[in-house]
Tab-separated table of C-alpha atoms in Angstrom:
chain	number	residue	atom	x	y	z
B	1	UNK	CA	-63.492	12.497	-34.229
B	2	UNK	CA	-63.386	10.875	-30.765
B	3	UNK	CA	-66.041	8.666	-29.137
B	4	UNK	CA	-64.988	8.310	-25.486
B	5	UNK	CA	-62.666	10.922	-24.013
B	6	UNK	CA	-60.813	10.417	-20.720
B	7	UNK	CA	-59.835	13.339	-18.515
B	8	UNK	CA	-57.852	12.617	-15.334
B	9	UNK	CA	-58.905	15.114	-12.669
B	10	UNK	CA	-57.175	15.856	-9.361
B	11	UNK	CA	-59.081	19.001	-8.410
B	12	UNK	CA	-56.142	21.338	-9.169
B	13	UNK	CA	-56.332	24.550	-11.237
B	14	UNK	CA	-54.472	22.867	-14.125
B	15	UNK	CA	-56.874	19.954	-13.840
B	16	UNK	CA	-59.883	22.269	-14.099
B	17	UNK	CA	-58.510	23.863	-17.286
B	18	UNK	CA	-58.063	20.404	-18.827
B	19	UNK	CA	-61.555	19.413	-17.651
B	20	UNK	CA	-63.112	22.406	-19.393
B	21	UNK	CA	-61.277	21.708	-22.667
B	22	UNK	CA	-62.228	18.029	-22.424
B	23	UNK	CA	-65.895	18.963	-21.912
B	24	UNK	CA	-65.731	21.290	-24.921
B	25	UNK	CA	-64.109	18.598	-27.084
B	26	UNK	CA	-66.629	15.964	-25.945
B	27	UNK	CA	-69.493	18.307	-26.816
B	28	UNK	CA	-67.933	19.036	-30.240
B	29	UNK	CA	-67.476	15.316	-31.003
B	30	UNK	CA	-70.706	14.135	-29.366
B	31	UNK	CA	-68.433	11.907	-27.267
B	32	UNK	CA	-68.859	10.320	-23.839
B	33	UNK	CA	-66.628	11.976	-21.222
B	34	UNK	CA	-64.985	9.866	-18.515
B	35	UNK	CA	-63.517	11.636	-15.491
B	36	UNK	CA	-60.908	9.698	-13.521
B	37	UNK	CA	-59.548	10.662	-10.119
B	38	UNK	CA	-56.505	8.608	-9.168
B	39	UNK	CA	-55.560	8.245	-5.518
B	40	UNK	CA	-52.757	6.425	-3.778
B	41	UNK	CA	-53.217	3.558	-1.373
B	42	UNK	CA	-51.957	4.328	2.089
B	43	UNK	CA	-48.697	2.458	2.313
B	44	UNK	CA	-47.466	1.025	5.624
B	45	UNK	CA	-43.916	1.316	4.264
B	46	UNK	CA	-44.304	5.044	3.574
B	47	UNK	CA	-45.998	5.463	6.937
B	48	UNK	CA	-43.006	3.836	8.619
B	49	UNK	CA	-40.789	6.680	7.300
B	50	UNK	CA	-43.188	9.329	8.535
B	51	UNK	CA	-42.595	11.178	11.800
B	52	UNK	CA	-46.341	11.342	12.363
B	53	UNK	CA	-48.013	7.978	12.843
B	54	UNK	CA	-51.726	7.755	12.191
B	55	UNK	CA	-53.580	6.272	15.130
B	56	UNK	CA	-55.727	4.165	12.810
B	57	UNK	CA	-53.961	3.442	9.489
B	58	UNK	CA	-56.828	1.306	8.213
B	59	UNK	CA	-59.058	4.342	8.022
B	60	UNK	CA	-56.605	6.321	5.886
B	61	UNK	CA	-57.492	4.323	2.778
B	62	UNK	CA	-61.155	5.104	3.350
B	63	UNK	CA	-60.388	8.804	3.818
B	64	UNK	CA	-58.363	8.947	0.594
B	65	UNK	CA	-61.037	7.049	-1.301
B	66	UNK	CA	-63.763	9.361	0.013
B	67	UNK	CA	-61.721	12.408	-0.941
B	68	UNK	CA	-61.101	11.003	-4.466
B	69	UNK	CA	-64.826	10.368	-4.851
B	70	UNK	CA	-65.610	13.963	-3.858
B	71	UNK	CA	-63.061	15.328	-6.346
B	72	UNK	CA	-64.410	13.123	-9.151
B	73	UNK	CA	-68.006	14.160	-8.413
B	74	UNK	CA	-66.961	17.825	-8.355
B	75	UNK	CA	-65.306	17.262	-11.742
B	76	UNK	CA	-68.470	15.651	-13.097
B	77	UNK	CA	-70.497	18.688	-12.041
B	78	UNK	CA	-67.977	21.104	-13.606
B	79	UNK	CA	-67.916	19.132	-16.871
B	80	UNK	CA	-71.707	19.238	-17.091
B	81	UNK	CA	-71.623	23.001	-16.469
B	82	UNK	CA	-69.003	23.297	-19.251
B	83	UNK	CA	-71.409	21.674	-21.699
B	84	UNK	CA	-70.608	17.932	-21.689
B	85	UNK	CA	-73.816	15.908	-21.976
B	86	UNK	CA	-72.683	12.365	-21.266
B	87	UNK	CA	-70.321	12.339	-18.265
B	88	UNK	CA	-69.249	9.474	-15.990
B	89	UNK	CA	-66.933	9.808	-12.973
B	90	UNK	CA	-64.530	7.091	-11.768
B	91	UNK	CA	-61.941	6.694	-9.015
B	92	UNK	CA	-59.006	4.307	-9.032
B	93	UNK	CA	-56.036	3.711	-6.716
B	94	UNK	CA	-52.498	3.451	-8.049
B	95	UNK	CA	-49.507	5.194	-9.585
B	96	UNK	CA	-50.981	8.133	-11.607
B	97	UNK	CA	-49.598	7.739	-15.168
B	98	UNK	CA	-49.883	3.945	-15.393
B	99	UNK	CA	-53.325	3.974	-13.782
B	100	UNK	CA	-54.561	6.612	-16.257
B	101	UNK	CA	-53.233	4.769	-19.322
B	102	UNK	CA	-54.435	1.386	-18.008
B	103	UNK	CA	-57.913	2.814	-17.428
B	104	UNK	CA	-57.990	4.279	-20.970
B	105	UNK	CA	-57.037	0.894	-22.458
B	106	UNK	CA	-59.661	-0.974	-20.406
B	107	UNK	CA	-62.483	1.498	-21.035
B	108	UNK	CA	-61.931	2.036	-24.762
B	109	UNK	CA	-61.034	5.733	-24.475
B	110	UNK	CA	-59.789	7.017	-27.831
B	111	UNK	CA	-58.383	10.294	-26.470
B	112	UNK	CA	-56.887	11.485	-23.167
B	113	UNK	CA	-57.058	15.179	-22.214
B	114	UNK	CA	-54.586	16.064	-19.451
B	115	UNK	CA	-53.300	19.180	-17.693
B	116	UNK	CA	-49.554	19.733	-17.912
B	117	UNK	CA	-49.356	21.048	-14.361
B	118	UNK	CA	-51.056	20.206	-11.093
B	119	UNK	CA	-50.525	16.460	-11.026
B	120	UNK	CA	-46.855	16.815	-10.144
B	121	UNK	CA	-44.885	15.757	-7.123
B	122	UNK	CA	-41.197	15.858	-6.232
B	123	UNK	CA	-40.950	12.346	-7.680
B	124	UNK	CA	-42.809	13.517	-10.808
B	125	UNK	CA	-40.529	16.511	-11.143
B	126	UNK	CA	-37.478	14.273	-11.053
B	127	UNK	CA	-38.733	11.478	-13.285
B	128	UNK	CA	-40.846	13.528	-15.685
B	129	UNK	CA	-44.314	14.935	-15.210
B	130	UNK	CA	-47.452	12.788	-15.219
B	131	UNK	CA	-48.579	14.357	-18.509
B	132	UNK	CA	-45.216	13.503	-20.093
B	133	UNK	CA	-45.407	9.909	-18.845
B	134	UNK	CA	-49.005	9.548	-20.043
B	135	UNK	CA	-48.030	10.909	-23.473
B	136	UNK	CA	-45.142	8.442	-23.651
B	137	UNK	CA	-47.184	5.422	-22.452
B	138	UNK	CA	-50.536	5.999	-24.184
B	139	UNK	CA	-51.248	4.544	-27.611
B	140	UNK	CA	-54.171	6.918	-28.226
B	141	UNK	CA	-53.947	10.685	-28.928
B	142	UNK	CA	-53.201	12.807	-25.844
B	143	UNK	CA	-54.224	16.466	-25.659
B	144	UNK	CA	-51.945	18.254	-23.179
B	145	UNK	CA	-53.534	21.472	-21.854
Y	1	UNK	CA	-62.890	25.352	-29.634
Y	2	UNK	CA	-59.748	26.300	-31.605
Y	3	UNK	CA	-59.403	28.996	-34.285
Y	4	UNK	CA	-56.007	28.416	-35.886
Y	5	UNK	CA	-54.423	24.973	-35.586
Y	6	UNK	CA	-50.748	24.309	-36.354
Y	7	UNK	CA	-49.541	20.928	-37.573
Y	8	UNK	CA	-45.796	20.446	-38.134
Y	9	UNK	CA	-45.321	18.088	-41.074
Y	10	UNK	CA	-42.128	16.321	-42.167
Y	11	UNK	CA	-43.643	13.897	-44.679
Y	12	UNK	CA	-43.208	10.843	-42.391
Y	13	UNK	CA	-45.906	8.249	-41.654
Y	14	UNK	CA	-46.339	9.619	-38.107
Y	15	UNK	CA	-46.597	13.086	-39.589
Y	16	UNK	CA	-49.365	11.984	-41.958
Y	17	UNK	CA	-51.389	10.518	-39.075
Y	18	UNK	CA	-51.085	13.818	-37.184
Y	19	UNK	CA	-51.984	15.731	-40.345
Y	20	UNK	CA	-55.180	13.746	-40.777
Y	21	UNK	CA	-56.240	14.271	-37.143
Y	22	UNK	CA	-55.400	17.977	-37.439
Y	23	UNK	CA	-57.524	18.265	-40.593
Y	24	UNK	CA	-60.400	16.513	-38.819
Y	25	UNK	CA	-60.112	18.793	-35.778
Y	26	UNK	CA	-59.893	21.919	-37.974
Y	27	UNK	CA	-63.019	20.835	-39.829
Y	28	UNK	CA	-64.830	20.151	-36.528
Y	29	UNK	CA	-63.862	23.581	-35.119
Y	30	UNK	CA	-64.200	25.526	-38.385
Y	31	UNK	CA	-60.553	26.506	-37.765
Y	32	UNK	CA	-57.793	27.598	-40.122
Y	33	UNK	CA	-55.105	24.913	-40.505
Y	34	UNK	CA	-51.440	25.910	-40.788
Y	35	UNK	CA	-48.966	23.293	-42.002
Y	36	UNK	CA	-45.328	23.914	-41.126
Y	37	UNK	CA	-42.355	22.043	-42.565
Y	38	UNK	CA	-39.151	22.794	-40.669
Y	39	UNK	CA	-35.811	22.242	-42.363
Y	40	UNK	CA	-32.241	22.741	-41.222
Y	41	UNK	CA	-29.826	25.218	-42.719
Y	42	UNK	CA	-26.790	23.581	-44.251
Y	43	UNK	CA	-24.025	24.188	-41.756
Y	44	UNK	CA	-20.420	24.658	-42.890
Y	45	UNK	CA	-19.336	23.374	-39.486
Y	46	UNK	CA	-21.282	20.124	-39.889
Y	47	UNK	CA	-20.018	19.832	-43.464
Y	48	UNK	CA	-16.453	20.116	-42.199
Y	49	UNK	CA	-16.980	16.909	-40.139
Y	50	UNK	CA	-18.377	15.056	-43.140
Y	51	UNK	CA	-16.225	12.698	-45.176
Y	52	UNK	CA	-18.098	13.728	-48.303
Y	53	UNK	CA	-17.701	17.355	-49.303
Y	54	UNK	CA	-20.361	18.900	-51.498
Y	55	UNK	CA	-18.854	20.548	-54.587
Y	56	UNK	CA	-21.176	23.524	-54.215
Y	57	UNK	CA	-22.295	24.029	-50.582
Y	58	UNK	CA	-24.319	27.152	-51.440
Y	59	UNK	CA	-26.767	25.059	-53.424
Y	60	UNK	CA	-27.474	22.714	-50.521
Y	61	UNK	CA	-29.600	25.308	-48.741
Y	62	UNK	CA	-31.669	25.721	-51.893
Y	63	UNK	CA	-32.102	21.966	-52.226
Y	64	UNK	CA	-33.259	21.641	-48.595
Y	65	UNK	CA	-35.615	24.579	-48.968
Y	66	UNK	CA	-37.072	23.155	-52.198
Y	67	UNK	CA	-37.570	19.783	-50.549
Y	68	UNK	CA	-39.281	21.402	-47.533
Y	69	UNK	CA	-41.574	23.305	-49.882
Y	70	UNK	CA	-42.527	20.079	-51.671
Y	71	UNK	CA	-43.264	18.325	-48.351
Y	72	UNK	CA	-45.387	21.258	-47.128
Y	73	UNK	CA	-47.353	21.395	-50.400
Y	74	UNK	CA	-47.910	17.627	-50.249
Y	75	UNK	CA	-49.202	18.117	-46.691
Y	76	UNK	CA	-51.540	20.871	-47.840
Y	77	UNK	CA	-52.996	18.574	-50.483
Y	78	UNK	CA	-53.441	15.713	-47.988
Y	79	UNK	CA	-55.120	18.017	-45.450
Y	80	UNK	CA	-57.587	19.234	-48.083
Y	81	UNK	CA	-58.343	15.602	-49.014
Y	82	UNK	CA	-58.911	14.872	-45.298
Y	83	UNK	CA	-61.583	17.575	-45.170
Y	84	UNK	CA	-59.845	20.774	-44.006
Y	85	UNK	CA	-61.271	23.782	-45.841
Y	86	UNK	CA	-58.899	26.584	-44.939
Y	87	UNK	CA	-55.285	25.361	-45.217
Y	88	UNK	CA	-52.024	27.309	-45.508
Y	89	UNK	CA	-48.559	25.760	-45.896
Y	90	UNK	CA	-45.336	27.293	-44.524
Y	91	UNK	CA	-41.648	26.371	-44.414
Y	92	UNK	CA	-39.092	27.613	-41.901
Y	93	UNK	CA	-35.434	26.823	-41.207
Y	94	UNK	CA	-34.222	26.066	-37.694
Y	95	UNK	CA	-34.120	23.673	-34.764
Y	96	UNK	CA	-37.454	21.737	-34.953
Y	97	UNK	CA	-39.104	22.166	-31.502
Y	98	UNK	CA	-38.148	25.833	-30.967
Y	99	UNK	CA	-39.051	26.715	-34.554
Y	100	UNK	CA	-42.470	25.062	-34.213
Y	101	UNK	CA	-43.298	26.792	-30.907
Y	102	UNK	CA	-41.913	30.139	-32.154
Y	103	UNK	CA	-44.058	29.893	-35.279
Y	104	UNK	CA	-47.178	29.108	-33.192
Y	105	UNK	CA	-46.539	32.164	-30.979
Y	106	UNK	CA	-45.988	34.464	-33.969
Y	107	UNK	CA	-48.955	33.213	-35.986
Y	108	UNK	CA	-51.519	33.087	-33.185
Y	109	UNK	CA	-52.026	29.329	-33.299
Y	110	UNK	CA	-54.162	28.213	-30.349
Y	111	UNK	CA	-53.441	24.478	-30.733
Y	112	UNK	CA	-50.544	22.366	-32.037
Y	113	UNK	CA	-51.195	18.843	-33.364
Y	114	UNK	CA	-48.010	16.765	-33.550
Y	115	UNK	CA	-47.008	13.173	-34.271
Y	116	UNK	CA	-45.123	11.410	-31.482
Y	117	UNK	CA	-42.846	9.598	-33.909
Y	118	UNK	CA	-41.217	10.435	-37.217
Y	119	UNK	CA	-39.599	13.750	-36.316
Y	120	UNK	CA	-36.866	12.021	-34.302
Y	121	UNK	CA	-33.138	11.951	-34.767
Y	122	UNK	CA	-30.271	10.534	-32.711
Y	123	UNK	CA	-30.022	13.922	-31.028
Y	124	UNK	CA	-33.799	13.898	-30.469
Y	125	UNK	CA	-33.644	10.381	-29.058
Y	126	UNK	CA	-31.007	11.438	-26.546
Y	127	UNK	CA	-32.468	14.778	-25.515
Y	128	UNK	CA	-36.152	13.913	-25.729
Y	129	UNK	CA	-38.381	13.701	-28.782
Y	130	UNK	CA	-39.547	16.747	-30.726
Y	131	UNK	CA	-43.129	16.185	-29.569
Y	132	UNK	CA	-41.975	16.068	-25.935
Y	133	UNK	CA	-39.992	19.290	-26.349
Y	134	UNK	CA	-42.896	21.020	-28.095
Y	135	UNK	CA	-45.259	19.945	-25.308
Y	136	UNK	CA	-42.834	21.284	-22.699
Y	137	UNK	CA	-42.170	24.600	-24.513
Y	138	UNK	CA	-45.627	25.469	-25.883
Y	139	UNK	CA	-48.042	27.579	-23.892
Y	140	UNK	CA	-51.041	26.467	-25.968
Y	141	UNK	CA	-52.702	23.010	-25.921
Y	142	UNK	CA	-50.735	20.305	-27.766
Y	143	UNK	CA	-52.438	17.220	-29.207
Y	144	UNK	CA	-49.903	14.398	-29.476
Y	145	UNK	CA	-50.956	11.749	-32.000
């Protein structure tokens, strides 16, 4: 039914539920499972609004990238435990919904499995959740968990 | 993975695409497939705004119900052709998104497969599409095609 399933994973409880369903679906279809952890670049503009200034802003990007890599690797382990045989983990910086859909287009994913909670933010709450935006932007089927 | 899948079907092209994916998923899971065609009751209030008055308003409900039954039966046939073994067709009157989610709750559906286009209306366009509303209201996974 599907050949290469994408599951965005942020390490949240809602993300874990989506990850498990994605692993189950991948196993059922004999599909490859791609796990994507999206992180945001540290922005000097955002930092300028913050009351707490990091002593070394350059390092913040590295810290966020390292954290994203840990989350993605944790997701890969969980997906394998949930029965997925062919799992690859990726990290990518950017705005969540557009980064997820862009990744799916580039990597030939024919299905996106996404949690409906857990990826939110105040901005997301106001403009529509990440899962809603992904559903609206994506041209492939989206399974919202 | 799923035991009883619900696919709302309105006879549109988007609805047929969702129906085919739902049939495929049902076959893959060995699940029962429920097809639901939602229709609206003829409203005397709406009719009062219309420039064209039906000569026999009582019959309009019957006509809409008959049409819904035809659409649902057509969907059942298409789902069987697409490989689903255990298919049941239903019709129900009401507001689309709430009727779909209410049906899924009552009938123990553990997944809803829905087209992202084809169920729209001007009201739907303004307030958010039916698939968006179903995704927001449903507590079970929703596959948006």
